[in-house]
């Protein structure tokens, strides 16, 4: 090692500002929109406290005075305990929206925290300087005297500006600073960290990127400088932002639900006239739907009238007007620049556990409610089967119900496609385009035959018979027994509508005058109409070929007065055939759809009230989960837009979405976990499609949701320049799937009660299910993709080994086994997945988990010195962005975009132990980390 290298190991050299910063604007660096216009670090020395028997626990609050006559709180450092010479890891950054200039005055106030748990502190001393003084100093370093309120000297504070952009050989040497704090070694900082920004990888800024700004806003940023094991320095930018999607997605989603249920009512009304017994049943079902439709309408109006912040505070999680909005949804980003000069970005979405808080948890959560509902349906099915021989009724098995829904969806899709290609065929005939006619006919024939195949099934035939048997004319035509002898007896048992028949006639007797052969004639007419069109087109095309190949014959025909092809000949020849096909298709589709609607009406009637209530709860939970997923997808897509391996993985096997939950399996949180697990499982019915945005305005780049409860598609519009970077498969509209997994480990004191006196089986089942899906996803990856699609890692443990360790921990049934969460998170990152973290409100436990994960990443992937791990963790927890989330939720009025924090809010807040629960979690995670560290070492 050179003499210069050895010299730098023993000191902490501060980087300096570039000469361009002496300008009036302090504009920062245009290549990196997240680069602060001014950043400096702080250290105190020789602090004097009134009490000589204790050393101070200090932090520095930074205020500035720009154009206003008042001091505005800007930022603060972490607390360093028990030393008169603290060196702070957090740096003070002024970004472009800080509006500072050379005349801006900055006040540094040093506080001594007497009792951290109570937040009691006093002002030790303060010092003033102007930005111009810092920039004009030849070393860009200031040594300021701290003076108390009585103007007595209480110590010294040193601040040094960090360089924005300058070559290494031009940097000014600096003096030696203390290399120990409380006996702990503080490693030196390598100035190569601030290499030219031109070598950095392209980076999508949360604050400035046009696409990301359309979805995210109110970004809060924090800067840190952490030493590494090799004597270098990590530059960390921690950011947290809200999302307008917290409101935008629920608005779209509720509107789709409203349209779907309204269409359901219309379908029931379009069944036509029914006999009195069936009409009564239909009216009761429609009434139930109309009630739920009114609820959706009220919800949609409330969402459109909402004028608050773009996040729902945890205190509002049970607010009915906002129940579709996710609780406390934020995106968390950690951007790390290491000695290589390249950025490494780690994104995370935090959300309060998706659950139906308004509806309560006394009757348990969705998982048990669905199980009870299915058991009730099974009992009804068994009762109907037992009465089958006496009533001669048609009893539909559960598979028939699923098939009926599929048939309706296929009919709606195929009918629309047949109508579209029929119109195109007519247009091609008018234009007399042989190629267009031939190509369009091939597609039309394929879609029509698919529709005929769907309608050619016994289930449809029996359902049509049942519907005909429910017509008044059918009952009137029966000689015996009379129509009056047949009725439906309705009763409500525990809010469940039950329908039973009395009389000798069955509700869907098989002995009716309308036979299956007549339905066969309907779809055979469609088939025959299509064949007539094919034959006529063949003749027209054959005649056209003969006409083209025999020009001499055509000339001879002209001389003899023969006819020449007319311009509208093809259109006139095909028009009546296309009209017949359209009418036959409409008749077939109408009959088939009505019969399936009637079948579903029979199935849903006995449990309609419970069904709709359960569906509403499921909608609420799914909407919250879907919003988080869309946020994660947008972040991942934008950051990996030039990662060919990820994009290939995305359109080949889909996106891995890993949810981490810290809910306990005790009390209400057990029901929340049930809700959350169902909502996450339902994400398997979501697909994404990337399109090109019509313009670069923010509204045109917001996601658009389409579909219904059977499957939702989310369209992500990208600006043209970004869309062009996508592979051809995605540009062509390939649907991108999602593979969601959920791992839960309760870590609070309620989980201790659950493990001792309660039941943790739900947590075990959820983790086992997710482990199976995670293994399946990796197996799919290995089958079709190479390993070079995955991101690089410094870890010595390969993915198969990580999956094996995770499997061992999941099967171990160990209490509070947080290894499950850490290993699942690492596997997700290694598989290009999107990470989500949640607890009840996404505050305390989530903050502990997020900050711990960030520090573990810094240590394992970027070599952060283990000596400063605890200090770095404390730094992020006390003054990082997650503390800002807590403030927003506690105060209820603090917008995230406003960095001028109220000192009374900040200083009175217990900076580490925000609550007894949080302190418990912190102690537990700290012990768990030490045990894990010993095991890995």
Tab-separated table of C-alpha atoms in Angstrom, residues 580-788:
chain	number	residue	atom	x	y	z
A	580	UNK	CA	-78.312	-13.796	-42.021
A	581	UNK	CA	-75.118	-14.798	-40.218
A	582	UNK	CA	-75.353	-11.774	-37.930
A	583	UNK	CA	-78.965	-12.529	-37.073
A	584	UNK	CA	-78.269	-16.227	-36.429
A	585	UNK	CA	-75.266	-15.433	-34.252
A	586	UNK	CA	-77.299	-12.855	-32.304
A	587	UNK	CA	-80.133	-15.338	-31.796
A	588	UNK	CA	-77.810	-18.130	-30.700
A	589	UNK	CA	-75.776	-15.897	-28.405
A	590	UNK	CA	-78.874	-14.348	-26.876
A	591	UNK	CA	-80.467	-17.717	-26.096
A	592	UNK	CA	-77.244	-19.178	-24.758
A	593	UNK	CA	-76.416	-16.181	-22.570
A	594	UNK	CA	-79.931	-15.951	-21.120
A	595	UNK	CA	-79.935	-19.638	-20.268
A	596	UNK	CA	-76.592	-19.306	-18.465
A	597	UNK	CA	-77.821	-16.237	-16.587
A	598	UNK	CA	-80.894	-18.207	-15.523
A	599	UNK	CA	-78.668	-21.080	-14.401
A	600	UNK	CA	-76.555	-18.717	-12.298
A	601	UNK	CA	-79.712	-17.151	-10.888
A	602	UNK	CA	-80.867	-20.563	-9.672
A	603	UNK	CA	-77.490	-21.249	-8.112
A	604	UNK	CA	-77.099	-17.894	-6.360
A	605	UNK	CA	-80.665	-17.515	-5.107
A	606	UNK	CA	-80.375	-19.505	-1.841
A	607	UNK	CA	-77.301	-17.584	-0.630
A	608	UNK	CA	-77.483	-14.292	-2.501
A	609	UNK	CA	-77.306	-11.992	0.570
A	610	UNK	CA	-74.298	-13.797	2.041
A	611	UNK	CA	-72.677	-14.031	-1.386
A	612	UNK	CA	-72.867	-10.290	-2.062
A	613	UNK	CA	-71.742	-9.383	1.449
A	614	UNK	CA	-68.734	-11.653	1.133
A	615	UNK	CA	-67.970	-10.349	-2.346
A	616	UNK	CA	-68.047	-6.760	-1.106
A	617	UNK	CA	-65.491	-7.541	1.600
A	618	UNK	CA	-63.332	-9.318	-0.956
A	619	UNK	CA	-63.562	-6.320	-3.291
A	620	UNK	CA	-62.381	-3.952	-0.546
A	621	UNK	CA	-59.363	-6.093	0.297
A	622	UNK	CA	-58.462	-6.796	-3.321
A	623	UNK	CA	-58.579	-3.113	-4.278
A	624	UNK	CA	-56.059	-2.218	-1.572
A	625	UNK	CA	-53.774	-5.056	-2.644
A	626	UNK	CA	-54.100	-4.225	-6.341
A	627	UNK	CA	-53.101	-0.604	-5.725
A	628	UNK	CA	-49.881	-1.694	-4.021
A	629	UNK	CA	-49.125	-4.164	-6.819
A	630	UNK	CA	-49.524	-1.502	-9.520
A	631	UNK	CA	-47.167	0.831	-7.639
A	632	UNK	CA	-44.566	-1.919	-7.382
A	633	UNK	CA	-44.914	-2.889	-11.039
A	634	UNK	CA	-44.451	0.714	-12.231
A	635	UNK	CA	-41.304	1.169	-10.129
A	636	UNK	CA	-39.797	-2.134	-11.251
A	637	UNK	CA	-40.575	-1.611	-14.915
A	638	UNK	CA	-39.100	1.891	-14.979
A	639	UNK	CA	-35.931	0.946	-13.144
A	640	UNK	CA	-35.333	-2.188	-15.237
A	641	UNK	CA	-36.336	-0.723	-18.577
A	642	UNK	CA	-32.852	-1.356	-19.969
A	643	UNK	CA	-32.370	-4.695	-18.238
A	644	UNK	CA	-32.886	-7.188	-21.054
A	645	UNK	CA	-32.729	-10.147	-18.681
A	646	UNK	CA	-35.529	-8.834	-16.474
A	647	UNK	CA	-37.729	-7.895	-19.440
A	648	UNK	CA	-37.279	-11.354	-20.934
A	649	UNK	CA	-38.172	-12.905	-17.579
A	650	UNK	CA	-41.194	-10.594	-17.305
A	651	UNK	CA	-42.864	-11.662	-20.537
A	652	UNK	CA	-41.807	-15.301	-20.225
A	653	UNK	CA	-42.803	-16.359	-16.694
A	654	UNK	CA	-44.249	-13.164	-15.212
A	655	UNK	CA	-43.439	-10.926	-12.269
A	656	UNK	CA	-42.739	-12.270	-8.787
A	657	UNK	CA	-44.513	-10.180	-6.114
A	658	UNK	CA	-43.365	-11.042	-2.595
A	659	UNK	CA	-45.424	-9.709	0.303
A	660	UNK	CA	-43.894	-9.660	3.774
A	661	UNK	CA	-46.347	-9.478	6.647
A	662	UNK	CA	-45.602	-8.869	10.326
A	663	UNK	CA	-49.121	-9.497	11.607
A	664	UNK	CA	-49.623	-11.615	14.681
A	665	UNK	CA	-51.942	-14.614	14.649
A	666	UNK	CA	-53.851	-13.405	17.684
A	667	UNK	CA	-57.062	-11.389	18.024
A	668	UNK	CA	-58.112	-9.053	15.235
A	669	UNK	CA	-54.783	-9.336	13.438
A	670	UNK	CA	-55.513	-13.004	12.766
A	671	UNK	CA	-58.624	-11.963	10.827
A	672	UNK	CA	-56.600	-9.258	9.058
A	673	UNK	CA	-54.143	-11.929	7.969
A	674	UNK	CA	-57.034	-13.967	6.585
A	675	UNK	CA	-58.218	-10.972	4.566
A	676	UNK	CA	-54.722	-10.192	3.355
A	677	UNK	CA	-53.942	-13.738	2.234
A	678	UNK	CA	-57.106	-13.903	0.104
A	679	UNK	CA	-56.454	-10.489	-1.430
A	680	UNK	CA	-52.917	-11.491	-2.388
A	681	UNK	CA	-54.054	-14.827	-3.849
A	682	UNK	CA	-56.590	-12.958	-5.985
A	683	UNK	CA	-53.716	-11.070	-7.637
A	684	UNK	CA	-53.170	-14.178	-9.758
A	685	UNK	CA	-56.160	-12.964	-11.804
A	686	UNK	CA	-54.340	-9.735	-12.687
A	687	UNK	CA	-52.365	-9.198	-15.882
A	688	UNK	CA	-50.414	-6.169	-17.093
A	689	UNK	CA	-50.087	-4.748	-20.577
A	690	UNK	CA	-47.622	-2.017	-21.543
A	691	UNK	CA	-48.721	0.473	-24.181
A	692	UNK	CA	-47.447	3.730	-25.615
A	693	UNK	CA	-48.860	6.828	-23.945
A	694	UNK	CA	-50.815	9.209	-26.152
A	695	UNK	CA	-48.937	12.173	-24.681
A	696	UNK	CA	-46.406	13.044	-22.001
A	697	UNK	CA	-48.976	14.650	-19.702
A	698	UNK	CA	-49.387	13.023	-16.300
A	699	UNK	CA	-53.041	11.906	-16.726
A	700	UNK	CA	-52.187	10.102	-19.959
A	701	UNK	CA	-49.466	8.092	-18.202
A	702	UNK	CA	-51.598	6.832	-15.335
A	703	UNK	CA	-52.519	3.119	-15.403
A	704	UNK	CA	-55.881	2.111	-16.835
A	705	UNK	CA	-57.763	-0.855	-15.360
A	706	UNK	CA	-60.195	-2.978	-17.377
A	707	UNK	CA	-61.978	-6.290	-16.856
A	708	UNK	CA	-64.188	-7.766	-14.164
A	709	UNK	CA	-63.906	-9.982	-11.105
A	710	UNK	CA	-62.971	-12.960	-13.262
A	711	UNK	CA	-59.828	-11.136	-14.363
A	712	UNK	CA	-58.478	-7.593	-14.388
A	713	UNK	CA	-55.975	-6.143	-16.827
A	714	UNK	CA	-53.861	-3.113	-15.984
A	715	UNK	CA	-52.615	-1.092	-18.930
A	716	UNK	CA	-49.405	0.844	-18.223
A	717	UNK	CA	-48.848	3.713	-20.700
A	718	UNK	CA	-45.180	4.574	-21.265
A	719	UNK	CA	-43.762	7.664	-22.997
A	720	UNK	CA	-42.644	6.954	-26.552
A	721	UNK	CA	-38.917	7.010	-25.833
A	722	UNK	CA	-39.314	4.498	-23.004
A	723	UNK	CA	-41.758	2.320	-24.940
A	724	UNK	CA	-39.271	2.000	-27.801
A	725	UNK	CA	-36.758	0.453	-25.388
A	726	UNK	CA	-39.042	-2.521	-24.685
A	727	UNK	CA	-38.636	-5.885	-26.425
A	728	UNK	CA	-40.930	-6.604	-29.344
A	729	UNK	CA	-42.979	-9.132	-27.371
A	730	UNK	CA	-44.072	-6.541	-24.809
A	731	UNK	CA	-44.594	-3.846	-27.436
A	732	UNK	CA	-46.955	-6.170	-29.294
A	733	UNK	CA	-49.242	-6.311	-26.276
A	734	UNK	CA	-48.275	-9.566	-24.594
A	735	UNK	CA	-50.095	-9.964	-21.291
A	736	UNK	CA	-47.706	-10.015	-18.333
A	737	UNK	CA	-48.651	-12.329	-15.479
A	738	UNK	CA	-48.094	-12.023	-11.744
A	739	UNK	CA	-47.009	-14.674	-9.251
A	740	UNK	CA	-47.841	-13.391	-5.732
A	741	UNK	CA	-46.444	-14.978	-2.577
A	742	UNK	CA	-46.981	-14.055	1.071
A	743	UNK	CA	-44.745	-14.869	4.022
A	744	UNK	CA	-45.916	-13.906	7.494
A	745	UNK	CA	-44.058	-13.954	10.796
A	746	UNK	CA	-45.649	-12.264	13.792
A	747	UNK	CA	-43.067	-10.493	15.940
A	748	UNK	CA	-44.914	-8.453	18.568
A	749	UNK	CA	-46.059	-9.375	22.063
A	750	UNK	CA	-49.431	-10.536	20.745
A	751	UNK	CA	-47.615	-13.193	18.736
A	752	UNK	CA	-46.058	-14.396	21.985
A	753	UNK	CA	-49.573	-14.923	23.323
A	754	UNK	CA	-50.588	-16.719	20.126
A	755	UNK	CA	-47.629	-19.089	20.366
A	756	UNK	CA	-48.314	-19.870	24.014
A	757	UNK	CA	-52.094	-19.911	24.199
A	758	UNK	CA	-53.433	-19.486	20.683
A	759	UNK	CA	-53.064	-20.992	17.227
A	760	UNK	CA	-50.363	-20.291	14.631
A	761	UNK	CA	-51.626	-22.792	12.053
A	762	UNK	CA	-52.795	-20.078	9.628
A	763	UNK	CA	-49.310	-18.585	9.483
A	764	UNK	CA	-47.824	-22.026	8.860
A	765	UNK	CA	-50.319	-22.811	6.091
A	766	UNK	CA	-49.742	-19.462	4.357
A	767	UNK	CA	-45.961	-19.848	4.471
A	768	UNK	CA	-46.141	-23.420	3.147
A	769	UNK	CA	-48.416	-22.373	0.271
A	770	UNK	CA	-46.121	-19.512	-0.661
A	771	UNK	CA	-43.038	-21.699	-0.416
A	772	UNK	CA	-44.591	-24.093	-2.941
A	773	UNK	CA	-45.409	-21.239	-5.337
A	774	UNK	CA	-41.950	-19.730	-4.929
A	775	UNK	CA	-40.294	-23.071	-5.729
A	776	UNK	CA	-42.609	-23.484	-8.710
A	777	UNK	CA	-41.674	-20.032	-10.006
A	778	UNK	CA	-37.964	-20.830	-9.757
A	779	UNK	CA	-38.465	-24.170	-11.512
A	780	UNK	CA	-40.195	-22.337	-14.363
A	781	UNK	CA	-37.292	-19.922	-14.494
A	782	UNK	CA	-34.712	-22.710	-14.737
A	783	UNK	CA	-36.644	-24.413	-17.540
A	784	UNK	CA	-36.815	-21.457	-19.914
A	785	UNK	CA	-34.322	-18.782	-18.847
A	786	UNK	CA	-30.545	-18.577	-18.290
A	787	UNK	CA	-29.022	-17.477	-14.995
A	788	UNK	CA	-27.612	-14.310	-16.540
